[in-house]
Amino acid sequence: MSAPLIERTVFVVSDSTGITAETFSNSVLSQFEQVKFEAIRIPFLDTLEKAAAAAVRINRCADEQGAPPLVFSTLVNQDIAHEIRSANCTFLDLFGTFVQHIETALGMKSSHSVGRSHMGGLTKQYHDRIEAINFSLAHDDGQFIHGLEEADVILVGVSRCGKTPTSLYLAMQYAVKAANFPLIPEDFDRGSLPATLLPFRKKLFGLSILPSRLAEVRNERRPNSQYASIKQCRHEVAEAERLMRMENIPWLSTTTKSIEEISSKVLAEIGLNRRMY
Amino acid sequence: MSAPLIERTVFVVSDSTGITAETFSNSVLSQFEQVKFEAIRIPFLDTLEKAAAAAVRINRCADEQGAPPLVFSTLVNQDIAHEIRSANCTFLDLFGTFVQHIETALGMKSSHSVGRSHMGGLTKQYHDRIEAINFSLAHDDGQFIHGLEEADVILVGVSRCGKTPTSLYLAMQYAVKAANFPLIPEDFDRGSLPATLLPFRKKLFGLSILPSRLAEVRNERRPNSQYASIKQCRHEVAEAERLMRMENIPWLSTTTKSIEEISSKVLAEIGLNRRMY
């Protein structure tokens, strides 16, 4: 694959955080590999004055790049949307395009209210999510073994295989209480799971990684250590996978996967259907 | 506002993680307050066999609820999309609807490739993100003061005002190295910022919170303690806000805001334009 040849600025505009519009724009634009996109996020666009200023910025960009920029919008306020739409741009109205279909399907009108999905700092759901983050932090790397019975899932695997970011993502995005616990050389010598985990066998989910990748990651942390040597990494990974197979722990390899992919697969495997935030 | 009266199941289908489709469906459905939606996520829908099984599930749901369910799709593979579309549902094709507009605007064809936005566990961007998460974890709650010069932002505020989840979200979603540092009674007695922070004054961003809300949050942690008393909370919040004003530290109140809103505002205020993951 050759390097991107074209650079284009895109705008992400929203009455609220702009997170939905940005997530969407990232996904859809990743299908245009020939272009390098720079996204300019304009969140909390909630007055006509701000909209006018944003329109000026969009027009200036159109002049500079000699092409109308793409604008991904989740604007709900129609007056503000109209102001942006009047700029020299390709306006992609994410909500408007679908709200009408959904209204027809449901046989009711939408409330046209702004930014409700990331609101509600005081709701029960929000509280559960903060609790899950606190839980995952407290139970990172096996540091706190009390309360494991409250865990929705306990990730296990060798040091630096991706347990911590995955646990935090599960907590942050899905309010899943995800603990994680390292499998270490002592466990392999003994040939069994850490005793602490035995009562929670059904909650265990394993992460593994290619030894060559593990050696890279560990070398950044502790260059040229025995811990980071390919020999040690091969040994630990082989032993961890053997243990997980022996104990019938479901597991997956994180080597080429993003935190999102790992988390999504873990949720699917453990059969949790949680609302995403 | 009265309680929701109608319950409806929606499906979120994707060749990849389904995160984009789910984020989008949450946002747009939050505009239909009269309905309680339950989302069934079907990620990694990448074979015709899986698609046929999903179609059966959608049809069964249509029969049970007496109405065709909404299906939010980011399916890129057209054969798989066709299979789902043939079920009894209102099919909302998030990518297809916009890809053609974007192709026209850019004057080029999309690659129609699956799930590229959450891929690439081995890219530089991904590496930066993991580094940011590690940084934010290591610099949570002022626990590690070396390396603060590498921080993109240092959040300050009283204990339990929302610094930790915000730091982690900034790292996870934007690869921002976000440290956080508590403002404690000793600082207020002395009437100045912690000495550790003085060299990094320009990186500081304050979070505050209503005393009544802070007392609630602290009471869950340490019920009936002096730490959680409304008197103590009022005192700490007043002192922290005084200190932030005196030191010209930009700050905002987290009381009714979600992690997403706080993070989005912090990014806008400190002028960081980071790619979202």
Coordinates of C-alpha atoms in Angstrom, one line a residue:
Chain A
M1 CA 0.0 0.0 0.0
S2 CA 1.4 3.4 -0.9
A3 CA 1.5 6.4 1.3
P4 CA -1.5 8.7 1.4
L5 CA -1.3 11.4 -1.3
I6 CA -4.1 13.8 -0.5
E7 CA -4.7 15.7 2.7
R8 CA -8.1 17.0 3.6
T9 CA -9.6 18.7 6.6
V10 CA -12.9 17.6 7.9
F11 CA -15.1 19.3 10.5
V12 CA -17.0 17.5 13.3
V13 CA -19.7 19.7 14.6
S14 CA -22.2 19.0 17.5
D15 CA -24.4 20.7 20.0
S16 CA -22.9 18.4 22.6
T17 CA -19.5 16.6 22.9
G18 CA -19.2 15.6 19.3
I19 CA -18.1 12.1 20.3
T20 CA -20.8 10.4 18.2
A21 CA -19.9 12.4 15.1
E22 CA -16.2 11.9 15.6
T23 CA -16.5 8.1 16.2
F24 CA -18.7 7.9 13.0
S25 CA -16.3 10.1 10.9
N26 CA -13.3 8.0 11.9
S27 CA -15.1 4.8 10.9
V28 CA -16.4 6.0 7.6
L29 CA -13.3 7.9 6.6
S30 CA -11.1 4.8 7.3
Q31 CA -12.6 3.5 4.1
F32 CA -10.7 6.2 2.1
E33 CA -7.2 5.1 2.6
Q34 CA -5.7 7.3 -0.1
V35 CA -6.6 10.4 1.9
K36 CA -5.0 11.7 5.1
F37 CA -7.8 13.4 7.1
E38 CA -7.3 16.0 9.8
A39 CA -10.4 16.4 11.9
I40 CA -11.3 19.7 13.5
R41 CA -13.7 19.1 16.3
I42 CA -16.2 21.9 17.2
P43 CA -18.2 20.6 20.2
F44 CA -20.8 22.5 22.2
L45 CA -21.8 24.5 19.2
D46 CA -24.9 25.9 20.9
T47 CA -25.4 29.5 19.8
L48 CA -25.8 31.2 16.4
E49 CA -22.8 33.3 17.2
K50 CA -20.6 30.2 17.5
A51 CA -22.2 28.8 14.4
A52 CA -21.4 31.9 12.4
A53 CA -17.8 31.7 13.6
A54 CA -17.6 28.0 12.6
A55 CA -19.0 28.8 9.2
V56 CA -16.3 31.4 8.6
R57 CA -13.7 28.8 9.6
I58 CA -15.2 26.2 7.2
N59 CA -15.3 28.7 4.3
R60 CA -11.6 29.7 5.0
C61 CA -10.7 26.0 4.9
A62 CA -12.6 25.6 1.6
D63 CA -10.6 28.5 0.1
E64 CA -7.3 27.2 1.4
Q65 CA -7.7 23.7 0.2
G66 CA -9.6 24.6 -3.0
A67 CA -12.4 22.1 -2.1
P68 CA -15.4 22.3 0.2
P69 CA -14.6 20.3 3.4
L70 CA -16.7 17.4 4.7
V71 CA -18.7 18.4 7.7
F72 CA -20.0 15.6 10.0
S73 CA -22.9 17.0 12.0
T74 CA -24.9 15.7 14.9
L75 CA -26.4 19.2 15.4
V76 CA -30.0 18.9 16.6
N77 CA -30.8 22.6 16.6
Q78 CA -32.1 23.3 13.1
D79 CA -31.2 27.0 13.1
I80 CA -27.6 26.3 14.0
A81 CA -27.4 23.4 11.5
H82 CA -28.8 25.8 8.8
E83 CA -26.0 28.3 9.6
I84 CA -23.3 25.7 9.1
R85 CA -25.0 24.2 6.1
S86 CA -24.8 27.6 4.4
A87 CA -21.0 27.4 4.4
N88 CA -19.1 26.1 1.5
C89 CA -19.1 22.4 2.5
T90 CA -20.4 18.9 2.0
F91 CA -22.8 18.7 5.0
L92 CA -23.4 15.2 6.3
D93 CA -26.4 15.3 8.6
L94 CA -26.0 12.2 10.7
F95 CA -29.1 12.6 12.9
G96 CA -31.5 14.3 10.4
T97 CA -30.9 11.6 7.8
F98 CA -32.1 8.8 10.1
V99 CA -34.4 10.5 12.6
Q100 CA -37.2 10.6 10.0
H101 CA -36.9 6.9 9.2
I102 CA -37.0 6.1 12.9
E103 CA -40.0 8.3 13.5
T104 CA -41.8 6.5 10.8
A105 CA -40.8 3.1 12.1
L106 CA -41.8 3.9 15.6
G107 CA -44.9 6.0 14.7
M108 CA -43.8 8.9 16.9
K109 CA -41.9 12.1 16.8
S110 CA -38.4 12.6 18.3
S111 CA -37.9 15.2 21.0
H112 CA -35.2 17.0 19.0
S113 CA -33.3 17.4 22.2
V114 CA -29.6 18.1 22.4
G115 CA -26.9 15.8 23.6
R116 CA -28.9 13.5 25.8
S117 CA -26.7 10.5 25.4
H118 CA -23.7 11.7 27.2
M119 CA -25.6 13.6 29.8
G120 CA -26.9 12.7 33.2
G121 CA -23.9 12.8 35.5
L122 CA -26.3 12.0 38.3
T123 CA -28.2 8.9 36.9
K124 CA -28.0 5.4 38.2
Q125 CA -26.3 4.2 35.0
Y126 CA -23.7 6.8 35.4
H127 CA -23.1 5.8 39.0
D128 CA -22.7 2.2 38.0
R129 CA -20.1 3.2 35.5
I130 CA -18.0 5.2 37.9
E131 CA -18.3 2.3 40.4
A132 CA -17.0 0.0 37.6
I133 CA -14.0 2.2 36.9
N134 CA -13.2 2.4 40.6
F135 CA -13.5 -1.4 40.9
S136 CA -11.2 -2.0 37.9
L137 CA -8.6 0.4 39.1
A138 CA -8.6 -1.2 42.6
H139 CA -8.4 -4.7 41.1
D140 CA -5.7 -3.9 38.5
D141 CA -2.8 -6.4 38.3
G142 CA -4.1 -8.5 41.2
Q143 CA -3.3 -5.7 43.7
F144 CA -6.4 -6.0 45.7
I145 CA -7.9 -9.5 46.2
H146 CA -10.9 -8.6 48.3
G147 CA -14.2 -8.1 46.5
L148 CA -13.3 -10.3 43.5
E149 CA -16.7 -12.0 44.0
E150 CA -18.2 -8.7 42.7
A151 CA -16.3 -8.9 39.4
D152 CA -18.1 -9.4 36.2
V153 CA -15.0 -10.8 34.6
I154 CA -11.4 -11.4 35.7
L155 CA -8.8 -11.1 32.9
V156 CA -5.7 -13.3 33.3
G157 CA -2.5 -13.5 31.4
V158 CA 1.2 -12.8 31.5
S159 CA 2.6 -9.4 32.4
R160 CA 2.1 -6.8 29.6
C161 CA -0.3 -8.8 27.4
G162 CA -3.0 -6.1 27.5
K163 CA -5.0 -6.8 30.6
T164 CA -5.0 -3.3 32.2
P165 CA -6.2 -1.2 29.2
T166 CA -8.8 -3.9 28.4
S167 CA -10.1 -3.9 32.0
L168 CA -10.3 -0.1 32.0
Y169 CA -12.1 0.1 28.7
L170 CA -14.6 -2.5 29.8
A171 CA -15.3 -0.5 32.9
M172 CA -15.3 2.9 31.2
Q173 CA -17.5 2.0 28.2
Y174 CA -19.7 -0.8 29.4
A175 CA -19.8 -0.4 33.2
V176 CA -18.3 -3.9 33.5
K177 CA -16.5 -4.6 36.7
A178 CA -13.3 -6.1 35.2
A179 CA -10.6 -7.2 37.5
N180 CA -7.3 -8.4 36.2
F181 CA -4.7 -10.8 37.6
P182 CA -1.3 -11.6 36.3
L183 CA 0.0 -15.2 35.6
I184 CA 3.6 -15.2 36.8
P185 CA 6.5 -17.6 36.7
E186 CA 5.6 -18.9 40.2
D187 CA 2.2 -20.1 38.9
F188 CA 3.9 -21.9 36.0
D189 CA 6.4 -23.6 38.3
R190 CA 3.6 -24.8 40.5
G191 CA 1.6 -25.6 37.4
S192 CA -1.7 -24.3 38.7
L193 CA -3.8 -21.1 38.8
P194 CA -3.2 -18.7 41.7
A195 CA -5.1 -19.9 44.7
T196 CA -6.9 -16.6 45.0
L197 CA -8.6 -17.2 41.6
L198 CA -9.8 -20.7 42.2
P199 CA -13.2 -19.7 43.7
F200 CA -13.8 -17.5 40.6
R201 CA -12.9 -19.9 37.8
K202 CA -16.1 -19.2 35.9
K203 CA -15.3 -15.5 35.7
L204 CA -11.8 -16.0 34.2
F205 CA -11.0 -14.9 30.7
G206 CA -7.5 -15.2 29.3
L207 CA -5.5 -12.9 27.1
S208 CA -2.4 -14.1 25.3
I209 CA 0.1 -12.5 22.9
L210 CA 2.8 -13.6 20.4
P211 CA 6.1 -13.9 22.3
S212 CA 7.9 -11.7 19.8
R213 CA 5.4 -8.9 20.3
L214 CA 5.6 -9.4 24.1
A215 CA 9.3 -9.0 24.0
E216 CA 9.0 -5.7 22.1
V217 CA 6.5 -4.3 24.7
R218 CA 8.5 -5.5 27.7
N219 CA 11.7 -4.1 26.2
E220 CA 10.2 -0.6 26.1
R221 CA 9.6 -0.9 29.8
R222 CA 12.8 -2.7 30.9
P223 CA 15.3 -2.7 28.0
N224 CA 17.6 -5.7 27.8
S225 CA 16.3 -7.3 30.9
Q226 CA 15.7 -11.1 31.4
Y227 CA 12.0 -10.2 31.8
A228 CA 12.0 -8.8 28.2
S229 CA 14.1 -11.5 26.6
I230 CA 12.5 -13.5 23.8
K231 CA 13.4 -16.7 25.7
Q232 CA 11.6 -15.6 28.8
C233 CA 8.6 -14.3 26.8
R234 CA 8.3 -17.6 24.8
H235 CA 8.5 -19.6 28.0
E236 CA 5.8 -17.5 29.9
V237 CA 3.4 -17.4 26.9
A238 CA 3.7 -21.2 26.3
E239 CA 3.1 -21.9 30.0
A240 CA 0.2 -19.5 30.3
E241 CA -1.5 -20.9 27.3
R242 CA -1.0 -24.4 28.6
L243 CA -2.5 -23.5 31.9
M244 CA -5.5 -21.8 30.3
R245 CA -6.1 -24.8 28.1
M246 CA -5.8 -27.2 31.0
E247 CA -8.2 -25.1 33.1
N248 CA -10.7 -24.6 30.2
I249 CA -10.4 -20.9 30.4
P250 CA -11.6 -19.1 27.2
W251 CA -8.9 -16.9 25.8
L252 CA -7.8 -14.9 22.8
S253 CA -4.6 -13.4 21.4
T254 CA -4.3 -9.6 21.7
T255 CA -1.3 -9.3 19.3
T256 CA -2.9 -7.5 16.4
K257 CA -6.1 -6.3 18.2
S258 CA -7.1 -2.9 19.5
I259 CA -8.5 -2.4 23.0
E260 CA -12.0 -2.1 21.3
E261 CA -11.7 -5.4 19.5
I262 CA -10.4 -7.3 22.5
S263 CA -13.2 -5.8 24.7
S264 CA -15.9 -6.5 22.2
K265 CA -14.8 -10.1 21.9
V266 CA -14.5 -10.6 25.7
L267 CA -18.1 -9.2 26.1
A268 CA -19.4 -11.5 23.4
E269 CA -17.6 -14.6 24.8
I270 CA -18.8 -14.0 28.4
G271 CA -22.3 -13.3 27.1
L272 CA -22.7 -9.9 28.7
N273 CA -25.1 -7.6 26.9
R274 CA -24.3 -4.3 28.4
R275 CA -25.3 -0.8 27.3
M276 CA -22.4 1.1 25.8
Y277 CA -21.7 4.7 27.0
Chain B
M1 CA -41.6 13.6 32.5
S2 CA -43.6 10.4 32.7
A3 CA -42.0 6.9 32.7
P4 CA -41.3 5.3 29.3
L5 CA -44.3 3.4 28.1
I6 CA -43.0 1.4 25.2
E7 CA -40.2 -1.2 25.1
R8 CA -38.5 -1.9 21.9
T9 CA -35.5 -4.1 21.0
V10 CA -33.0 -2.7 18.5
F11 CA -30.1 -4.6 16.9
V12 CA -26.6 -3.3 16.3
V13 CA -24.8 -5.2 13.6
S14 CA -21.3 -4.8 12.3
D15 CA -18.5 -6.7 10.5
S16 CA -16.2 -5.4 13.3
T17 CA -16.7 -4.3 16.9
G18 CA -20.0 -2.5 16.4
I19 CA -18.8 0.4 18.5
T20 CA -19.5 3.0 15.9
A21 CA -23.0 1.7 15.3
E22 CA -23.7 1.4 19.0
T23 CA -22.4 4.9 19.8
F24 CA -24.6 6.2 17.0
S25 CA -27.7 4.3 18.0
N26 CA -27.4 5.5 21.6
S27 CA -27.2 9.1 20.5
V28 CA -30.1 9.1 18.0
L29 CA -32.4 6.9 20.2
S30 CA -31.9 9.2 23.2
Q31 CA -34.1 11.6 21.2
F32 CA -37.0 9.2 21.7
E33 CA -37.6 9.5 25.4
Q34 CA -41.0 7.7 25.4
V35 CA -39.3 4.4 24.4
K36 CA -37.1 2.2 26.5
F37 CA -34.7 0.5 24.0
E38 CA -32.8 -2.6 24.6
A39 CA -29.9 -3.0 22.3
I40 CA -28.7 -6.4 21.1
R41 CA -25.2 -6.1 19.8
I42 CA -24.0 -8.5 17.1
P43 CA -20.4 -7.7 16.4
F44 CA -17.9 -9.5 14.1
L45 CA -20.8 -10.5 11.8
D46 CA -18.4 -11.7 9.1
T47 CA -19.9 -14.8 7.4
L48 CA -23.2 -15.5 5.6
E49 CA -23.9 -18.3 8.2
K50 CA -23.7 -15.8 11.0
A51 CA -25.8 -13.3 9.0
A52 CA -28.5 -16.0 8.4
A53 CA -28.6 -16.8 12.2
A54 CA -28.9 -13.0 13.0
A55 CA -31.7 -12.7 10.5
V56 CA -33.6 -15.5 12.2
R57 CA -33.1 -13.7 15.5
I58 CA -34.4 -10.4 14.1
N59 CA -37.4 -12.1 12.6
R60 CA -38.2 -13.8 15.9
C61 CA -38.0 -10.5 17.7
A62 CA -40.3 -8.9 15.1
D63 CA -42.9 -11.6 15.7
E64 CA -42.6 -11.3 19.5
Q65 CA -42.9 -7.5 19.6
G66 CA -45.4 -7.3 16.8
A67 CA -43.2 -4.7 15.0
P68 CA -40.1 -4.9 12.8
P69 CA -37.1 -3.9 15.0
L70 CA -34.7 -1.1 14.1
V71 CA -31.4 -2.4 12.9
F72 CA -28.4 -0.1 13.0
S73 CA -25.8 -1.4 10.6
T74 CA -22.2 -0.5 9.8
L75 CA -21.8 -3.7 7.7
V76 CA -19.5 -3.1 4.8
N77 CA -19.8 -6.5 3.2
Q78 CA -22.8 -6.1 0.8
D79 CA -23.7 -9.8 0.8
I80 CA -24.0 -9.9 4.5
A81 CA -25.9 -6.6 4.6
H82 CA -28.3 -8.0 2.0
E83 CA -29.0 -11.1 4.2
I84 CA -29.8 -8.9 7.2
R85 CA -31.8 -6.4 5.2
S86 CA -34.0 -9.3 4.0
A87 CA -35.2 -9.9 7.6
N88 CA -38.4 -8.1 8.9
C89 CA -36.7 -4.9 10.1
T90 CA -36.2 -1.2 9.6
F91 CA -32.6 -1.3 8.3
L92 CA -30.5 1.8 8.9
D93 CA -27.4 1.6 6.8
L94 CA -25.0 4.0 8.5
F95 CA -22.1 3.7 6.1
G96 CA -23.9 3.1 2.8
T97 CA -26.0 6.2 3.3
F98 CA -23.0 8.5 3.5
V99 CA -20.2 6.7 1.6
Q100 CA -21.7 7.7 -1.7
H101 CA -21.9 11.4 -0.8
I102 CA -18.3 11.3 0.4
E103 CA -17.2 9.5 -2.7
T104 CA -18.7 12.2 -4.8
A105 CA -17.3 15.0 -2.6
L106 CA -13.8 13.5 -2.7
G107 CA -14.0 12.3 -6.3
M108 CA -12.8 8.8 -5.4
K109 CA -14.1 5.4 -4.5
S110 CA -14.0 4.0 -1.0
S111 CA -12.1 0.8 -0.3
H112 CA -15.2 -0.9 1.2
S113 CA -12.9 -2.5 3.7
V114 CA -14.1 -3.8 7.0
G115 CA -13.5 -2.3 10.5
R116 CA -10.4 -0.4 9.8
S117 CA -11.0 2.2 12.4
H118 CA -10.5 0.1 15.5
M119 CA -7.8 -2.1 14.0
G120 CA -4.1 -1.7 14.0
G121 CA -2.9 -3.0 17.3
L122 CA 0.6 -2.4 16.0
T123 CA 0.4 1.2 14.7
K124 CA 2.3 4.2 16.1
Q125 CA -1.1 5.8 17.0
Y126 CA -2.0 2.8 19.0
H127 CA 1.3 2.7 20.7
D128 CA 0.8 6.4 21.7
R129 CA -2.5 5.5 23.2
I130 CA -1.2 2.7 25.3
E131 CA 1.6 5.0 26.5
A132 CA -0.9 7.6 27.5
I133 CA -3.0 5.1 29.5
N134 CA 0.2 3.9 31.3
F135 CA 1.1 7.5 32.0
S136 CA -2.3 8.4 33.3
L137 CA -2.4 5.4 35.6
A138 CA 1.1 6.0 36.9
H139 CA 0.3 9.7 37.5
D140 CA -3.1 9.1 39.1
D141 CA -3.8 11.0 42.3
G142 CA -0.3 12.6 42.5
Q143 CA 1.2 9.2 43.3
F144 CA 4.2 9.6 41.0
I145 CA 5.7 13.0 40.5
H146 CA 8.5 12.2 38.2
G147 CA 7.8 12.7 34.5
L148 CA 5.1 15.4 35.0
E149 CA 6.9 17.4 32.4
E150 CA 5.7 14.9 29.8
A151 CA 2.0 15.5 30.8
D152 CA -0.3 17.1 28.2
V153 CA -2.5 18.3 31.1
I154 CA -2.6 17.9 34.9
L155 CA -6.0 17.9 36.4
V156 CA -6.3 19.3 39.9
G157 CA -9.2 19.4 42.4
V158 CA -10.4 18.1 45.7
S159 CA -10.6 14.4 46.4
R160 CA -13.5 12.7 44.5
C161 CA -14.4 15.5 42.2
G162 CA -13.9 13.3 39.1
K163 CA -10.2 13.7 38.3
T164 CA -9.4 10.0 37.9
P165 CA -12.1 8.9 35.4
T166 CA -11.5 12.0 33.3
S167 CA -7.7 11.4 33.2
L168 CA -8.3 7.8 32.1
Y169 CA -10.9 8.8 29.5
L170 CA -8.6 11.5 28.0
A171 CA -5.8 8.9 27.8
M172 CA -8.0 6.0 26.4
Q173 CA -9.9 8.0 23.8
Y174 CA -7.5 10.8 22.8
A175 CA -4.1 9.5 23.7
V176 CA -3.7 12.5 26.0
K177 CA -1.2 12.1 28.8
A178 CA -3.4 13.3 31.6
A179 CA -1.9 13.3 35.1
N180 CA -4.0 14.3 38.1
F181 CA -3.1 15.8 41.5
P182 CA -5.3 16.3 44.5
L183 CA -5.7 19.6 46.3
I184 CA -5.8 18.7 50.0
P185 CA -6.4 20.6 53.3
E186 CA -2.7 21.1 53.8
D187 CA -2.6 23.1 50.5
F188 CA -5.5 25.2 51.7
D189 CA -3.8 25.8 55.1
R190 CA -0.7 26.9 53.3
G191 CA -2.8 28.9 50.8
S192 CA -0.7 27.8 47.8
L193 CA -0.5 25.1 45.2
P194 CA 1.6 22.0 46.0
A195 CA 5.2 22.8 45.3
T196 CA 5.5 19.9 42.9
L197 CA 3.0 21.6 40.5
L198 CA 4.6 25.0 40.4
P199 CA 6.9 24.3 37.4
F200 CA 3.9 23.0 35.5
R201 CA 1.4 25.8 36.1
K202 CA 0.5 26.1 32.4
K203 CA -0.6 22.5 32.3
L204 CA -3.0 22.7 35.1
F205 CA -6.8 22.4 34.6
G206 CA -9.1 22.5 37.6
L207 CA -12.2 20.4 38.3
S208 CA -14.7 21.4 41.0
I209 CA -18.0 20.1 42.2
L210 CA -21.0 21.2 44.2
P211 CA -20.3 20.5 48.0
S212 CA -23.7 18.7 48.4
R213 CA -22.8 16.3 45.5
L214 CA -19.2 15.8 46.8
A215 CA -20.6 14.9 50.2
E216 CA -22.8 12.2 48.6
V217 CA -19.9 10.7 46.7
R218 CA -17.6 10.7 49.7
N219 CA -20.3 9.2 51.9
E220 CA -20.4 6.2 49.7
R221 CA -16.7 5.7 50.2
R222 CA -16.5 6.6 53.9
P223 CA -19.9 6.8 55.4
N224 CA -20.4 9.3 58.2
S225 CA -16.8 10.4 58.2
Q226 CA -15.6 13.9 58.8
Y227 CA -14.1 13.6 55.2
A228 CA -17.6 13.2 53.9
S229 CA -19.3 15.8 56.0
I230 CA -21.1 18.6 54.2
K231 CA -19.1 21.1 56.4
Q232 CA -15.8 19.6 55.3
C233 CA -16.9 19.4 51.6
R234 CA -18.0 23.0 51.6
H235 CA -14.7 24.1 53.1
E236 CA -12.6 22.2 50.7
V237 CA -14.5 23.2 47.6
A238 CA -14.5 26.9 48.6
E239 CA -10.8 26.8 49.3
A240 CA -10.0 24.9 46.1
E241 CA -12.0 27.3 44.0
R242 CA -10.3 30.3 45.7
L243 CA -6.9 28.8 45.0
M244 CA -7.7 28.1 41.3
R245 CA -9.0 31.7 40.8
M246 CA -6.0 33.2 42.6
E247 CA -3.6 31.1 40.4
N248 CA -5.6 31.7 37.2
I249 CA -6.2 28.1 36.6
P250 CA -9.0 27.4 34.2
W251 CA -11.6 25.1 35.8
L252 CA -15.1 23.8 35.4
S253 CA -17.7 22.1 37.6
T254 CA -18.2 18.4 37.1
T255 CA -21.5 18.1 39.1
T256 CA -23.9 17.3 36.4
K257 CA -21.5 16.4 33.6
S258 CA -20.5 13.0 32.2
I259 CA -16.9 12.0 31.8
E260 CA -17.4 12.6 28.0
E261 CA -18.6 16.2 28.6
I262 CA -15.8 17.0 31.0
S263 CA -13.2 15.5 28.8
S264 CA -14.5 17.3 25.7
K265 CA -14.5 20.6 27.5
V266 CA -11.0 20.1 28.9
L267 CA -9.7 19.4 25.4
A268 CA -11.4 22.4 24.0
E269 CA -10.1 24.7 26.8
I270 CA -6.5 23.5 26.6
G271 CA -6.7 23.8 22.8
L272 CA -5.6 20.2 22.1
N273 CA -6.9 18.9 18.8
R274 CA -6.4 15.1 19.1
R275 CA -7.7 12.3 17.0
M276 CA -10.3 10.3 18.8
Y277 CA -10.1 6.5 19.0

